Short mmCIF file of C-alpha atoms in Angstrom, two decimals:
data_model
loop_
_atom_site.label_atom_id
_atom_site.label_comp_id
_atom_site.label_asym_id
_atom_site.label_seq_id
_atom_site.Cartn_x
_atom_site.Cartn_y
_atom_site.Cartn_z
CA MET M 86 -34.81 -32.86 -5.32
CA ALA M 87 -36.02 -35.18 -2.39
CA SER M 88 -35.34 -33.87 1.16
CA ILE M 89 -33.75 -35.81 3.72
CA PRO M 90 -35.75 -36.89 6.68
CA HIS M 91 -34.92 -34.89 9.93
CA ASP M 92 -33.79 -38.06 11.90
CA MET M 93 -31.71 -39.25 9.16
CA GLN M 94 -29.95 -35.95 8.69
CA THR M 95 -29.26 -35.83 12.68
CA GLN M 96 -27.86 -39.25 12.63
CA ALA M 97 -25.69 -38.26 9.61
CA ASP M 98 -24.63 -35.12 11.53
CA SER M 99 -23.85 -36.90 14.68
CA GLN M 100 -21.54 -39.34 12.96
CA ARG M 101 -20.04 -36.59 10.99
CA ASN M 102 -19.16 -34.75 14.28
CA GLY M 103 -17.91 -37.89 15.92
CA VAL M 104 -15.39 -38.56 13.03
CA GLN M 105 -14.38 -35.14 13.29
CA ARG M 106 -13.93 -35.18 16.99
CA ASP M 107 -11.91 -38.46 16.82
CA ALA M 108 -9.63 -36.63 13.94
CA LEU M 109 -9.25 -33.65 16.28
CA HIS M 110 -7.89 -35.70 19.28
CA GLY M 111 -5.74 -37.73 16.76
CA ALA M 112 -4.21 -34.51 15.46
CA MET M 113 -4.03 -33.00 18.83
CA ALA M 114 -2.24 -35.96 20.16
CA ASP M 115 0.37 -35.44 17.08
CA LEU M 116 0.95 -32.14 18.50
CA ASN M 117 1.25 -33.16 22.05
CA ILE M 118 -2.05 -31.20 22.92
CA THR M 119 -3.92 -32.76 25.89
CA THR M 120 -7.58 -32.62 26.69
CA ASN M 121 -9.97 -33.98 29.08
CA GLY M 122 -12.14 -35.38 26.53
CA SER M 123 -14.00 -32.26 25.22
CA VAL M 124 -13.18 -29.65 22.83
CA THR M 125 -12.94 -26.20 24.50
CA PRO M 126 -12.91 -23.27 22.26
CA MET M 127 -9.96 -21.26 22.43
CA GLU M 128 -10.04 -17.39 22.49
CA THR M 129 -10.25 -15.86 19.09
CA THR M 130 -8.80 -12.54 19.86
CA VAL M 131 -5.46 -11.56 18.33
CA ALA M 132 -3.90 -11.82 21.94
CA SER M 133 -4.19 -15.71 21.70
CA GLU M 134 -2.50 -15.87 18.48
CA ALA M 135 0.06 -13.05 19.55
CA THR M 136 1.42 -13.84 22.63
CA SER M 137 4.77 -15.78 22.15
CA ILE M 138 5.45 -15.54 26.07
CA THR M 139 6.68 -18.80 27.65
CA GLU M 140 4.05 -21.61 28.11
CA SER M 141 5.97 -23.27 30.76
CA GLY M 142 3.36 -22.12 33.30
CA ASN M 143 4.20 -21.56 36.76
CA ASN M 144 7.94 -20.87 36.89
CA ILE M 145 7.86 -17.22 35.72
CA ASP M 146 9.57 -14.24 36.76
CA GLY M 147 6.80 -11.71 36.30
CA HIS M 148 9.02 -8.56 36.97
CA THR M 149 11.77 -9.65 34.52
CA LEU M 150 9.05 -10.45 31.78
CA ALA M 151 7.16 -7.21 32.35
CA LEU M 152 10.55 -5.22 32.07
CA ASP M 153 11.24 -7.05 28.90
CA MET M 154 7.84 -6.45 27.32
CA GLN M 155 8.22 -2.73 28.25
CA GLN M 156 11.65 -2.35 26.49
CA ARG M 157 10.13 -4.05 23.43
CA CYS M 158 7.22 -1.89 23.26
CA ARG M 159 9.34 1.25 23.80
CA LEU M 160 11.41 0.14 20.91
CA LEU M 161 8.56 -0.59 18.58
CA LEU M 162 6.98 3.02 19.48
CA ASP M 163 10.40 4.70 18.80
CA GLU M 164 10.61 2.99 15.36
CA LEU M 165 7.18 4.03 14.47
CA GLU M 166 7.81 7.44 15.61
CA GLN M 167 11.03 7.62 13.63
CA PHE M 168 9.06 6.72 10.58
CA GLN M 169 6.56 9.16 11.24
CA ALA M 170 9.31 11.92 11.54
CA TYR M 171 10.72 10.93 8.35
CA LEU M 172 7.37 11.00 6.59
CA LYS M 173 6.95 14.45 7.83
CA GLU M 174 10.27 15.64 6.78
CA GLN M 175 9.37 14.34 3.19
CA GLY M 176 6.02 16.00 3.26
CA LYS M 177 4.25 12.60 3.06
CA GLU M 178 2.84 12.37 6.54
CA HIS M 179 -0.61 12.08 5.21
CA SER M 180 0.19 9.48 2.83
CA ALA M 181 0.68 6.53 5.13
CA GLU M 182 -1.81 5.52 7.86
CA LEU M 183 0.17 4.53 10.83
CA ARG M 184 -2.08 5.72 13.64
CA ALA M 185 -4.05 2.47 14.14
CA LEU M 186 -0.89 0.29 14.95
CA LYS M 187 0.47 3.20 16.98
CA THR M 188 -2.58 3.42 19.18
CA GLU M 189 -2.79 -0.26 19.63
CA VAL M 190 0.94 -0.47 20.82
CA GLN M 191 0.10 2.57 23.16
CA ALA M 192 -2.55 0.72 24.76
CA GLU M 193 -0.21 -2.18 25.33
CA MET M 194 2.34 0.13 26.83
CA ARG M 195 -0.29 1.30 29.46
CA VAL M 196 -1.23 -2.16 30.46
CA ILE M 197 2.49 -3.33 30.90
CA ASP M 198 3.15 -0.03 32.75
CA LYS M 199 0.07 -0.67 35.12
CA VAL M 200 1.31 -4.22 35.79
CA ILE M 201 4.81 -3.03 36.63
CA SER M 202 3.47 -0.18 38.97
CA LYS M 203 1.62 -2.94 41.05
CA ASN M 204 3.12 -6.59 41.31
CA PRO M 205 3.70 -8.31 38.10
CA SER M 206 4.69 -11.47 39.73
CA ASN M 207 1.09 -12.35 41.38
CA PRO M 208 -1.20 -14.43 39.08
CA ARG M 209 -3.39 -11.47 37.81
CA GLY M 210 -0.22 -9.57 36.75
CA ILE M 211 1.29 -12.76 34.79
CA GLN M 212 -1.91 -13.23 33.20
CA SER M 213 -2.34 -9.69 32.06
CA LEU M 214 1.24 -10.14 30.41
CA HIS M 215 0.31 -13.51 28.80
CA SER M 216 -2.80 -11.75 27.27
CA SER M 217 -0.67 -9.15 25.68
CA ASN M 218 -0.95 -8.37 21.99
CA LEU M 219 2.31 -7.01 21.93
CA SER M 220 4.34 -9.96 20.17
CA PHE M 221 1.71 -9.92 17.34
CA PHE M 222 2.32 -6.23 17.09
CA VAL M 223 6.14 -6.61 16.92
CA ALA M 224 5.79 -9.43 14.17
CA VAL M 225 3.50 -7.08 12.04
CA TRP M 226 6.12 -4.27 12.29
CA ASP M 227 9.08 -6.62 11.78
CA THR M 228 7.23 -7.77 8.56
CA ALA M 229 6.45 -4.30 7.49
CA LYS M 230 10.13 -3.14 7.64
CA LYS M 231 10.75 -5.77 4.94
CA CYS M 232 8.03 -4.28 2.73
CA SER M 233 8.24 -1.29 0.29
CA GLY M 234 5.74 1.73 -0.23
CA ILE M 235 3.87 1.30 2.92
CA MET M 236 0.46 3.20 2.71
CA ALA M 237 -1.18 1.84 5.81
CA LEU M 238 -1.04 -0.50 8.94
CA ARG M 239 -3.86 -2.18 10.43
CA ARG M 240 -6.22 -0.82 7.96
CA TYR M 241 -9.90 -2.19 7.85
CA PHE M 242 -11.61 -2.67 4.51
CA TYR M 243 -15.22 -2.94 4.16
CA TRP M 244 -17.91 -4.18 1.70
CA HIS M 245 -21.35 -5.44 1.66
CA GLY M 246 -22.40 -8.99 1.32
CA ARG M 247 -25.75 -10.84 1.11
CA LYS M 248 -27.12 -13.22 3.74
CA PRO M 249 -28.02 -16.64 2.04
CA HIS M 250 -31.65 -17.83 2.14
CA THR M 251 -32.33 -21.23 3.94
CA ASN M 252 -33.14 -22.73 0.55
CA ASN M 253 -29.65 -21.58 -0.64
CA THR M 254 -30.63 -18.62 -2.78
CA VAL M 255 -29.32 -15.21 -2.31
CA SER M 256 -31.11 -12.52 -0.75
CA THR M 257 -31.57 -9.21 -2.48
CA SER M 258 -33.45 -7.40 0.25
CA ALA M 259 -31.50 -4.34 1.59
CA LEU M 260 -32.44 -5.63 5.19
CA ASP M 261 -30.27 -8.57 4.60
CA ARG M 262 -27.37 -6.93 3.21
CA LYS M 263 -24.63 -7.27 5.97
CA LYS M 264 -21.47 -5.03 6.06
CA ARG M 265 -18.45 -7.18 6.07
CA SER M 266 -14.86 -6.08 6.84
CA ALA M 267 -11.13 -7.42 6.80
CA VAL M 268 -8.29 -6.02 8.50
CA VAL M 269 -5.09 -5.77 6.45
CA ASP M 270 -1.93 -5.75 8.66
CA ILE M 271 0.26 -4.18 6.04
CA VAL M 272 -1.00 -2.29 2.94
CA CYS M 273 2.38 -1.83 0.87
CA GLU M 274 3.89 -1.66 -2.70
CA ASP M 275 2.15 1.71 -2.77
CA GLY M 276 -1.34 -0.18 -2.23
CA LEU M 277 -0.81 -2.99 -4.68
CA GLU M 278 -0.28 -5.61 -2.00
CA PHE M 279 -2.28 -6.58 1.06
CA VAL M 280 -0.20 -8.49 4.04
CA LYS M 281 -1.69 -10.44 6.77
CA VAL M 282 0.57 -11.62 9.53
CA SER M 283 -0.16 -14.62 11.57
CA THR M 284 1.52 -15.71 14.80
CA LEU M 285 -0.56 -18.72 14.97
CA LEU M 286 0.76 -22.21 16.16
CA GLU M 287 -0.40 -25.18 14.53
CA LYS M 288 -2.14 -26.31 17.45
CA ARG M 289 -4.48 -23.33 17.44
CA ILE M 290 -5.33 -23.85 13.76
CA ILE M 291 -6.40 -27.23 14.86
CA TRP M 292 -8.81 -25.64 17.46
CA ASP M 293 -10.40 -23.35 14.79
CA LEU M 294 -10.73 -26.28 12.35
CA ALA M 295 -12.56 -28.40 14.86
CA LYS M 296 -15.00 -25.53 15.76
CA ALA M 297 -15.69 -24.96 12.02
CA GLY M 298 -16.13 -28.81 11.43
CA TRP M 299 -13.42 -29.22 9.13
CA VAL M 300 -10.75 -31.44 10.97
CA GLY M 301 -10.41 -34.94 9.49
CA SER M 302 -11.79 -34.43 6.11
CA ASP M 303 -9.50 -35.44 3.14
CA SER M 304 -11.96 -33.82 0.71
CA SER M 305 -11.57 -30.26 -0.16
CA GLU M 306 -15.23 -29.88 -0.72
CA ASP M 307 -15.61 -30.45 2.96
CA MET M 308 -13.35 -27.58 3.66
CA GLU M 309 -15.42 -25.20 1.60
CA GLN M 310 -16.19 -21.94 3.33
CA SER M 311 -19.55 -20.54 3.99
CA ASP M 312 -20.62 -16.99 2.89
CA ASP M 313 -21.91 -16.63 6.46
CA ASP M 314 -19.56 -14.56 8.58
CA ASP M 315 -21.17 -15.26 11.76
CA GLY M 316 -19.23 -18.52 12.02
CA PRO M 317 -16.17 -19.09 14.23
CA GLU M 318 -13.32 -16.92 12.87
CA GLY M 319 -10.51 -19.09 11.41
CA ILE M 320 -7.42 -18.58 9.26
CA LEU M 321 -9.41 -19.47 6.22
CA LYS M 322 -12.12 -17.16 6.89
CA GLN M 323 -9.38 -14.36 7.30
CA ALA M 324 -7.95 -15.31 3.95
CA GLU M 325 -11.33 -15.16 2.29
CA GLY M 326 -11.92 -11.86 3.83
CA LEU M 327 -8.65 -10.37 2.38
CA LEU M 328 -9.36 -11.80 -1.02
CA ARG M 329 -12.62 -10.19 -0.95
CA ALA M 330 -11.13 -6.79 0.21
CA SER M 331 -8.69 -7.02 -2.68
CA ARG M 332 -11.42 -7.73 -5.15
CA GLU M 333 -13.42 -4.77 -3.86
CA THR M 334 -10.32 -2.41 -4.23
CA ARG M 335 -8.58 -1.24 -7.13
CA VAL M 336 -5.33 0.83 -7.04
CA ARG M 337 -4.14 2.30 -10.16
CA TYR M 338 -6.72 0.12 -11.97
CA ARG M 339 -5.36 -3.07 -10.59
CA HIS M 340 -6.57 -5.26 -7.79
CA PRO M 341 -4.00 -5.78 -4.87
CA THR M 342 -2.20 -8.93 -4.37
CA VAL M 343 -2.57 -10.79 -1.08
CA ARG M 344 0.17 -12.57 0.98
CA LEU M 345 -0.02 -14.33 4.08
CA VAL M 346 2.81 -14.55 6.43
CA PHE M 347 3.11 -17.39 8.98
CA THR M 348 5.83 -16.40 11.35
CA ARG M 349 5.56 -19.92 13.63
CA ILE M 350 4.63 -22.27 10.80
CA SER M 351 6.93 -24.29 8.67
CA ARG M 352 6.37 -25.02 4.95
CA THR M 353 5.84 -28.59 5.95
CA PRO M 354 3.54 -28.54 9.04
CA GLN M 355 3.38 -31.62 11.25
CA SER M 356 -0.54 -31.73 11.09
CA LYS M 357 -2.01 -32.94 7.68
CA GLU M 358 -5.06 -30.63 8.39
CA VAL M 359 -2.92 -27.39 8.58
CA ALA M 360 -0.98 -28.52 5.30
CA GLN M 361 -4.21 -28.58 3.65
CA ILE M 362 -5.19 -25.23 5.03
CA LEU M 363 -1.85 -23.82 3.82
CA GLN M 364 -2.58 -25.57 0.38
CA LYS M 365 -6.13 -24.32 -0.01
CA ILE M 366 -4.87 -20.64 0.77
CA ARG M 367 -2.20 -20.82 -2.07
CA ASN M 368 -5.09 -22.24 -4.26
CA MET M 369 -7.02 -19.05 -3.70
CA GLY M 370 -4.32 -17.12 -5.56
CA ILE M 371 -2.81 -15.82 -2.10
CA THR M 372 1.09 -15.99 -1.64
CA VAL M 373 1.78 -18.08 1.54
CA GLN M 374 5.07 -17.17 3.25
CA THR M 375 6.18 -19.59 6.13
CA SER M 376 8.75 -19.27 8.78
CA GLU M 377 11.67 -20.44 6.78
CA ASN M 378 11.45 -17.68 4.36
CA ILE M 379 11.15 -14.80 7.17
CA LEU M 380 14.46 -12.67 7.08
CA ASP M 381 15.65 -10.84 10.08
CA SER M 382 14.13 -7.63 10.60
CA PRO M 383 16.38 -4.47 9.73
CA PRO M 384 16.64 -1.29 11.80
CA VAL M 385 14.15 1.23 10.65
CA ALA M 386 16.88 3.76 10.06
CA ASP M 387 18.38 1.86 7.33
CA VAL M 388 15.03 1.53 5.41
CA LEU M 389 13.08 4.71 5.79
CA ASP M 390 13.30 5.77 2.11
CA ARG M 391 12.39 2.26 1.03
CA LEU M 392 9.41 2.20 3.50
CA ALA M 393 7.83 5.66 2.42
CA PRO M 394 5.05 5.73 -0.10
CA GLY M 395 6.00 6.43 -3.65
CA SER M 396 8.93 4.08 -3.80
CA CYS M 397 7.46 1.17 -5.76
CA TYR M 398 6.54 2.76 -9.09
CA THR M 399 7.78 0.77 -12.06
CA LEU M 400 8.62 3.27 -14.72
CA THR M 401 8.71 2.74 -18.37
CA ASP M 402 11.95 3.26 -20.44
CA VAL M 403 10.42 6.24 -22.24
CA LEU M 404 8.98 9.00 -20.04
CA ASN M 405 6.12 11.29 -20.92
CA LEU M 406 6.50 14.81 -19.40
CA ASP M 407 3.40 17.17 -19.04
CA CYS M 408 3.45 20.73 -18.83
CA THR M 409 3.73 20.90 -15.03
CA VAL M 410 6.97 18.78 -15.06
CA LEU M 411 8.52 20.88 -17.83
CA LEU M 412 7.86 23.98 -15.70
CA ALA M 413 9.49 22.25 -12.55
CA PHE M 414 12.62 21.34 -14.72
CA VAL M 415 13.30 25.02 -15.48
CA SER M 416 11.95 26.82 -12.55
CA ASP M 417 14.36 28.97 -10.41
CA LEU M 418 12.75 27.24 -7.46
CA SER M 419 14.12 24.11 -8.44
CA HIS M 420 17.83 25.20 -8.89
CA GLY M 421 18.82 26.86 -5.76
CA ARG M 422 17.85 29.29 -3.27
CA VAL M 423 15.28 32.10 -4.10
CA GLU M 424 15.18 35.09 -1.99
CA PRO M 425 11.53 35.76 -0.63
CA GLN M 426 9.94 38.88 -2.06
CA ASP M 427 6.93 40.86 -1.28
CA TRP M 428 5.39 40.22 -4.61
CA HIS M 429 5.77 36.43 -4.17
CA ASN M 430 2.24 34.76 -4.07
CA GLY M 431 1.08 32.24 -1.59
CA MET M 432 2.01 29.37 -3.83
CA ILE M 433 5.69 30.51 -4.59
CA SER M 434 6.22 30.92 -0.82
CA THR M 435 4.92 27.64 -0.09
CA GLN M 436 7.02 25.86 -2.88
CA ARG M 437 10.09 27.80 -1.64
CA ALA M 438 9.53 26.22 1.90
CA THR M 439 8.95 22.87 0.29
CA GLU M 440 11.94 23.14 -1.96
CA ALA M 441 14.20 24.15 0.99
CA LYS M 442 13.42 20.75 2.61
CA ASN M 443 13.35 18.54 -0.24
CA PRO M 444 15.02 19.82 -3.38
CA LEU M 445 12.64 18.25 -6.44
CA LEU M 446 15.47 17.61 -9.01
CA PRO M 447 18.16 15.94 -6.93
CA SER M 448 15.87 13.98 -4.83
CA LYS M 449 13.14 12.96 -7.12
CA LEU M 450 13.02 13.99 -10.87
CA TRP M 451 16.68 13.51 -11.80
CA PRO M 452 16.86 9.91 -10.04
CA VAL M 453 13.59 9.13 -11.91
CA CYS M 454 14.86 10.24 -15.28
CA GLU M 455 18.30 8.53 -15.09
CA SER M 456 19.18 7.49 -18.90
CA ARG M 457 15.57 7.32 -19.85
CA LYS M 458 14.34 8.96 -23.05
CA LEU M 459 12.10 12.10 -22.41
CA VAL M 460 9.10 13.01 -24.72
CA CYS M 461 6.46 15.43 -24.30
CA THR M 462 3.50 16.48 -26.87
CA LYS M 463 3.70 19.66 -28.93
CA GLU M 464 0.80 21.10 -27.01
CA ALA M 465 2.53 20.57 -23.70
CA ALA M 466 5.60 22.14 -25.07
CA THR M 467 3.65 24.95 -26.72
CA ARG M 468 1.90 25.60 -23.37
CA MET M 469 5.14 25.61 -21.36
CA GLN M 470 6.71 28.29 -23.82
CA GLU M 471 3.84 30.50 -23.50
CA ILE M 472 3.98 30.70 -19.79
CA ALA M 473 7.81 31.02 -19.72
CA GLY M 474 7.65 33.74 -22.40
CA ILE M 475 5.19 35.75 -20.36
CA ILE M 476 6.47 35.50 -16.74
CA GLY M 477 9.82 33.54 -16.78
CA THR M 478 13.06 35.07 -15.60
CA PRO M 479 16.01 35.23 -18.04
CA ALA M 480 17.26 32.03 -16.53
CA GLU M 481 13.94 30.31 -16.66
CA LYS M 482 13.78 31.27 -20.39
CA ARG M 483 17.10 29.90 -21.05
CA ARG M 484 16.54 26.61 -19.28
CA THR M 485 13.24 26.35 -21.21
CA ALA M 486 15.50 26.61 -24.59
CA LEU M 487 17.99 23.97 -23.37
CA LEU M 488 15.16 21.57 -22.16
CA LEU M 489 13.18 21.75 -25.60
CA GLY M 490 15.87 22.41 -28.04
CA LEU M 491 14.92 25.78 -28.86
CA ASP M 492 16.71 29.13 -29.99
CA GLY M 493 19.51 27.35 -31.83
CA THR M 494 20.09 24.95 -28.99
CA SER M 495 19.11 21.97 -31.19
CA GLU M 496 22.53 22.17 -32.93
CA MET M 497 24.18 21.42 -29.44
CA ASP M 498 24.87 17.92 -28.64
CA ASN M 499 23.75 16.34 -25.10
CA LYS M 500 27.24 17.24 -23.60
CA GLN M 501 26.88 20.77 -24.65
CA VAL M 502 23.49 21.34 -23.44
CA LEU M 503 24.21 19.77 -19.94
CA GLU M 504 27.34 21.97 -19.65
CA GLU M 505 25.51 25.03 -20.17
CA PHE M 506 22.69 23.88 -17.99
CA ARG M 507 25.24 23.54 -15.22
CA THR M 508 25.86 27.34 -15.39
CA LEU M 509 22.17 27.83 -14.56
CA THR M 510 21.76 25.84 -11.40
CA GLU M 511 23.41 25.24 -8.00
CA TYR M 512 22.92 21.42 -8.00
CA LYS M 513 24.86 18.67 -9.82
CA VAL M 514 23.48 17.90 -12.96
CA PRO M 515 23.46 14.07 -13.88
CA ALA M 516 25.62 13.26 -16.75
CA ASP M 517 23.04 10.70 -18.09
CA TRP M 518 20.13 13.44 -18.32
CA ARG M 519 18.85 13.00 -21.94
CA LEU M 520 18.15 16.42 -23.21
CA PRO M 521 16.59 17.92 -25.14
CA VAL M 522 13.22 16.53 -24.39
CA GLU M 523 11.81 14.93 -27.93
CA VAL M 524 8.64 17.05 -28.80
CA VAL M 525 6.18 14.81 -30.57
CA ASP M 526 2.95 15.61 -32.78
CA VAL M 527 0.01 13.47 -31.78
CA ASP M 528 -3.08 12.25 -33.78
CA LEU M 529 -5.72 12.02 -31.23
CA ALA M 530 -8.10 10.02 -33.68
CA ALA M 531 -5.60 7.47 -34.10
CA LEU M 532 -4.61 7.37 -30.17
CA LYS M 533 -8.28 6.96 -29.43
CA SER M 534 -8.75 3.89 -31.88
CA THR M 535 -6.31 1.93 -29.79
CA LEU M 536 -7.77 2.71 -26.26
CA PRO M 537 -10.80 1.14 -24.26
CA PRO M 538 -14.06 2.73 -24.62
CA SER M 539 -13.81 4.75 -21.61
CA VAL M 540 -11.35 7.08 -23.44
CA GLU M 541 -14.50 8.93 -24.65
CA LYS M 542 -15.54 10.11 -21.11
CA VAL M 543 -11.90 10.74 -20.46
CA SER M 544 -11.42 12.96 -23.42
CA GLU M 545 -14.62 14.89 -22.58
CA ALA M 546 -13.26 15.81 -19.25
CA LEU M 547 -9.63 17.03 -20.48
CA SER M 548 -8.55 20.29 -21.79
CA ASP M 549 -6.89 20.02 -25.22
CA MET M 550 -3.39 20.03 -23.87
CA ASN M 551 -4.04 17.57 -21.09
CA ARG M 552 -5.96 15.42 -23.75
CA SER M 553 -2.95 15.10 -25.79
CA VAL M 554 -0.63 14.43 -22.75
CA PHE M 555 -2.42 11.73 -21.12
CA LEU M 556 -3.92 10.10 -24.33
CA TYR M 557 -0.46 9.87 -25.82
CA GLY M 558 1.08 8.22 -22.64
CA TRP M 559 -1.98 5.83 -22.44
CA ALA M 560 -1.88 4.84 -25.79
CA ASN M 561 1.70 4.02 -26.02
CA GLY M 562 2.23 2.77 -22.59
CA PHE M 563 4.45 5.21 -21.32
CA THR M 564 4.65 6.61 -17.90
CA THR M 565 3.48 10.04 -17.69
CA LEU M 566 5.13 12.35 -15.13
CA SER M 567 2.82 15.02 -13.76
CA SER M 568 2.26 17.20 -11.02
CA ASN M 569 -1.40 17.65 -11.76
CA ARG M 570 -2.84 15.29 -9.24
CA ALA M 571 -6.53 16.50 -9.61
CA VAL M 572 -6.33 15.55 -13.38
CA ALA M 573 -4.87 12.17 -12.50
CA LYS M 574 -7.49 11.31 -10.09
CA GLU M 575 -10.21 12.52 -12.25
CA ILE M 576 -9.01 10.28 -15.01
CA GLU M 577 -8.84 7.26 -12.66
CA SER M 578 -12.24 8.12 -11.37
CA ILE M 579 -13.89 8.17 -14.79
CA ILE M 580 -12.09 4.89 -15.84
CA GLU M 581 -13.79 3.06 -12.79
CA GLU M 582 -17.00 4.43 -13.41
CA ASN M 583 -16.98 3.51 -16.84
CA ARG M 584 -15.01 0.24 -17.11
CA THR M 585 -16.18 -2.61 -19.00
CA SER M 586 -13.63 -5.00 -18.19
CA ASP M 587 -10.09 -4.99 -16.57
CA GLU M 588 -8.69 -2.22 -18.58
CA VAL M 589 -5.88 -0.34 -17.25
CA GLY M 590 -5.71 3.63 -17.60
CA PRO M 591 -2.80 5.79 -18.23
CA ASP M 592 0.21 5.17 -15.77
CA ILE M 593 0.85 8.47 -14.10
CA TRP M 594 3.85 9.22 -11.67
CA PRO M 595 2.94 12.13 -9.36
CA CYS M 596 5.45 14.64 -8.33
CA SER M 597 5.59 17.97 -6.44
CA LEU M 598 4.52 21.22 -8.23
CA ARG M 599 7.25 24.08 -9.05
CA SER M 600 5.79 27.29 -10.44
CA LEU M 601 7.96 29.74 -12.29
CA VAL M 602 9.32 32.54 -10.01
CA GLY M 603 8.75 34.95 -12.72
CA LYS M 604 9.52 38.75 -12.62
CA GLU M 605 7.94 41.42 -10.40
CA LYS M 606 6.17 43.27 -13.16
CA GLU M 607 4.35 40.20 -14.37
CA ARG M 608 3.98 38.48 -11.16
CA ARG M 609 2.54 41.49 -8.90
CA GLY M 610 -1.09 41.32 -8.51
CA ALA M 611 -1.29 38.80 -11.04
CA GLN M 612 -2.99 35.12 -10.55
CA GLU M 613 -1.00 32.26 -11.05
CA MET M 614 -0.55 30.88 -14.62
CA LEU M 615 -1.67 27.43 -14.59
CA PRO M 616 -0.71 24.62 -17.31
CA VAL M 617 -4.19 23.62 -17.84
#
């Protein structure tokens, strides 16, 4: 391919820049932005997009402004702390990463307090207030309160890219590999959605477009992004970074979706260039939410349960129960207060304390079951009966019979089973709980034939019982309820390491563990009997 002479290329670049500069001034004029004839780069920090303080200039009551910001900052911190307290109460304090946003807001509070302690009305004080990131952080939190299953706020995702060579080939040298990152403001939907909040005004996007050399182009090709992150940071660059972070991440075998929330830009922008940018972001497969579709933010106390991780699982109409969940349904720990005994092991004592704060059946398992059909494999039922038969209390053994239709209870109808079960618990048993659980025989060879190639590696890592449970749920597309988080994590890791396409592994809903309390004779000095 013939090369373009340097002087011709320089002339072409100059003409292009001139056209872009003229287009920039036209776009700025449409938005009532004035300039002295030159394009001055605006600050690219969060602060410049976050500050929604008045732009009127000189007639500012700095003291009133500072006090208002201080109050907003305190409210934000208070709501974050309410959410943290709720997560701790639910035993989920390690499931959601809130520290990054809280630390940033605390830093803003220190700046505001410092300004108030001096003279907030002097030029330096007002400048400090105008440079605040507070409005951006408030916008992030307001958006988060309308989400579900929050896993993290202001979390960084990293990956390695490769710098292009000057001849447009891609370098394979380790020295040319560059660590890239994108910050996701809200990781929600239990990890399956990445949300970025932008408080940009249209004029700020125009500035960024001018710096990147895109303003004035009617061609989508002219607005293509470079793979080089050394260029000016703009909203398109952020969108591409979010998309790349999503493609580098899998949550329960799926890539998270991406949503960009523009709190100060309408669906139909004044500027043609901004409209093109929004459309380009949509064309990437990113959901764009503009100011018309932003609802009022609720008080955090009204939405705590929805915000907590674990609130977004979509369950199937048939639930596959593993042995750990069968045990949880019959354990004395799950059905009322159990007095502490000196022969209780550490696991029992821990579960007693957890149950006292959050009763598993009323708060988690029964609401999940609703009127869904419940099934388990023969192997899971057999192992559960073995454990109950060896260490179960009389009440635990009777619940086992009612749960699985044993010892003559199979002749009882659902209403009769529930009536007797109510005599064995301190809690209100839901009327739509479908007992007994259906016990199914599984043909492992037949199940494997319907599953992806990674099933062989998964099978090798599982015990006979777990193989029957998780392969049965996987092959039939049923949600499997399990307290065995270690096995669930191992299955996911094996599938990710051996995937050949976008196959999805077994859908596993995790819950807390409850062991059988058992009798002193069998429990004292004995190791915990685990359903493995």
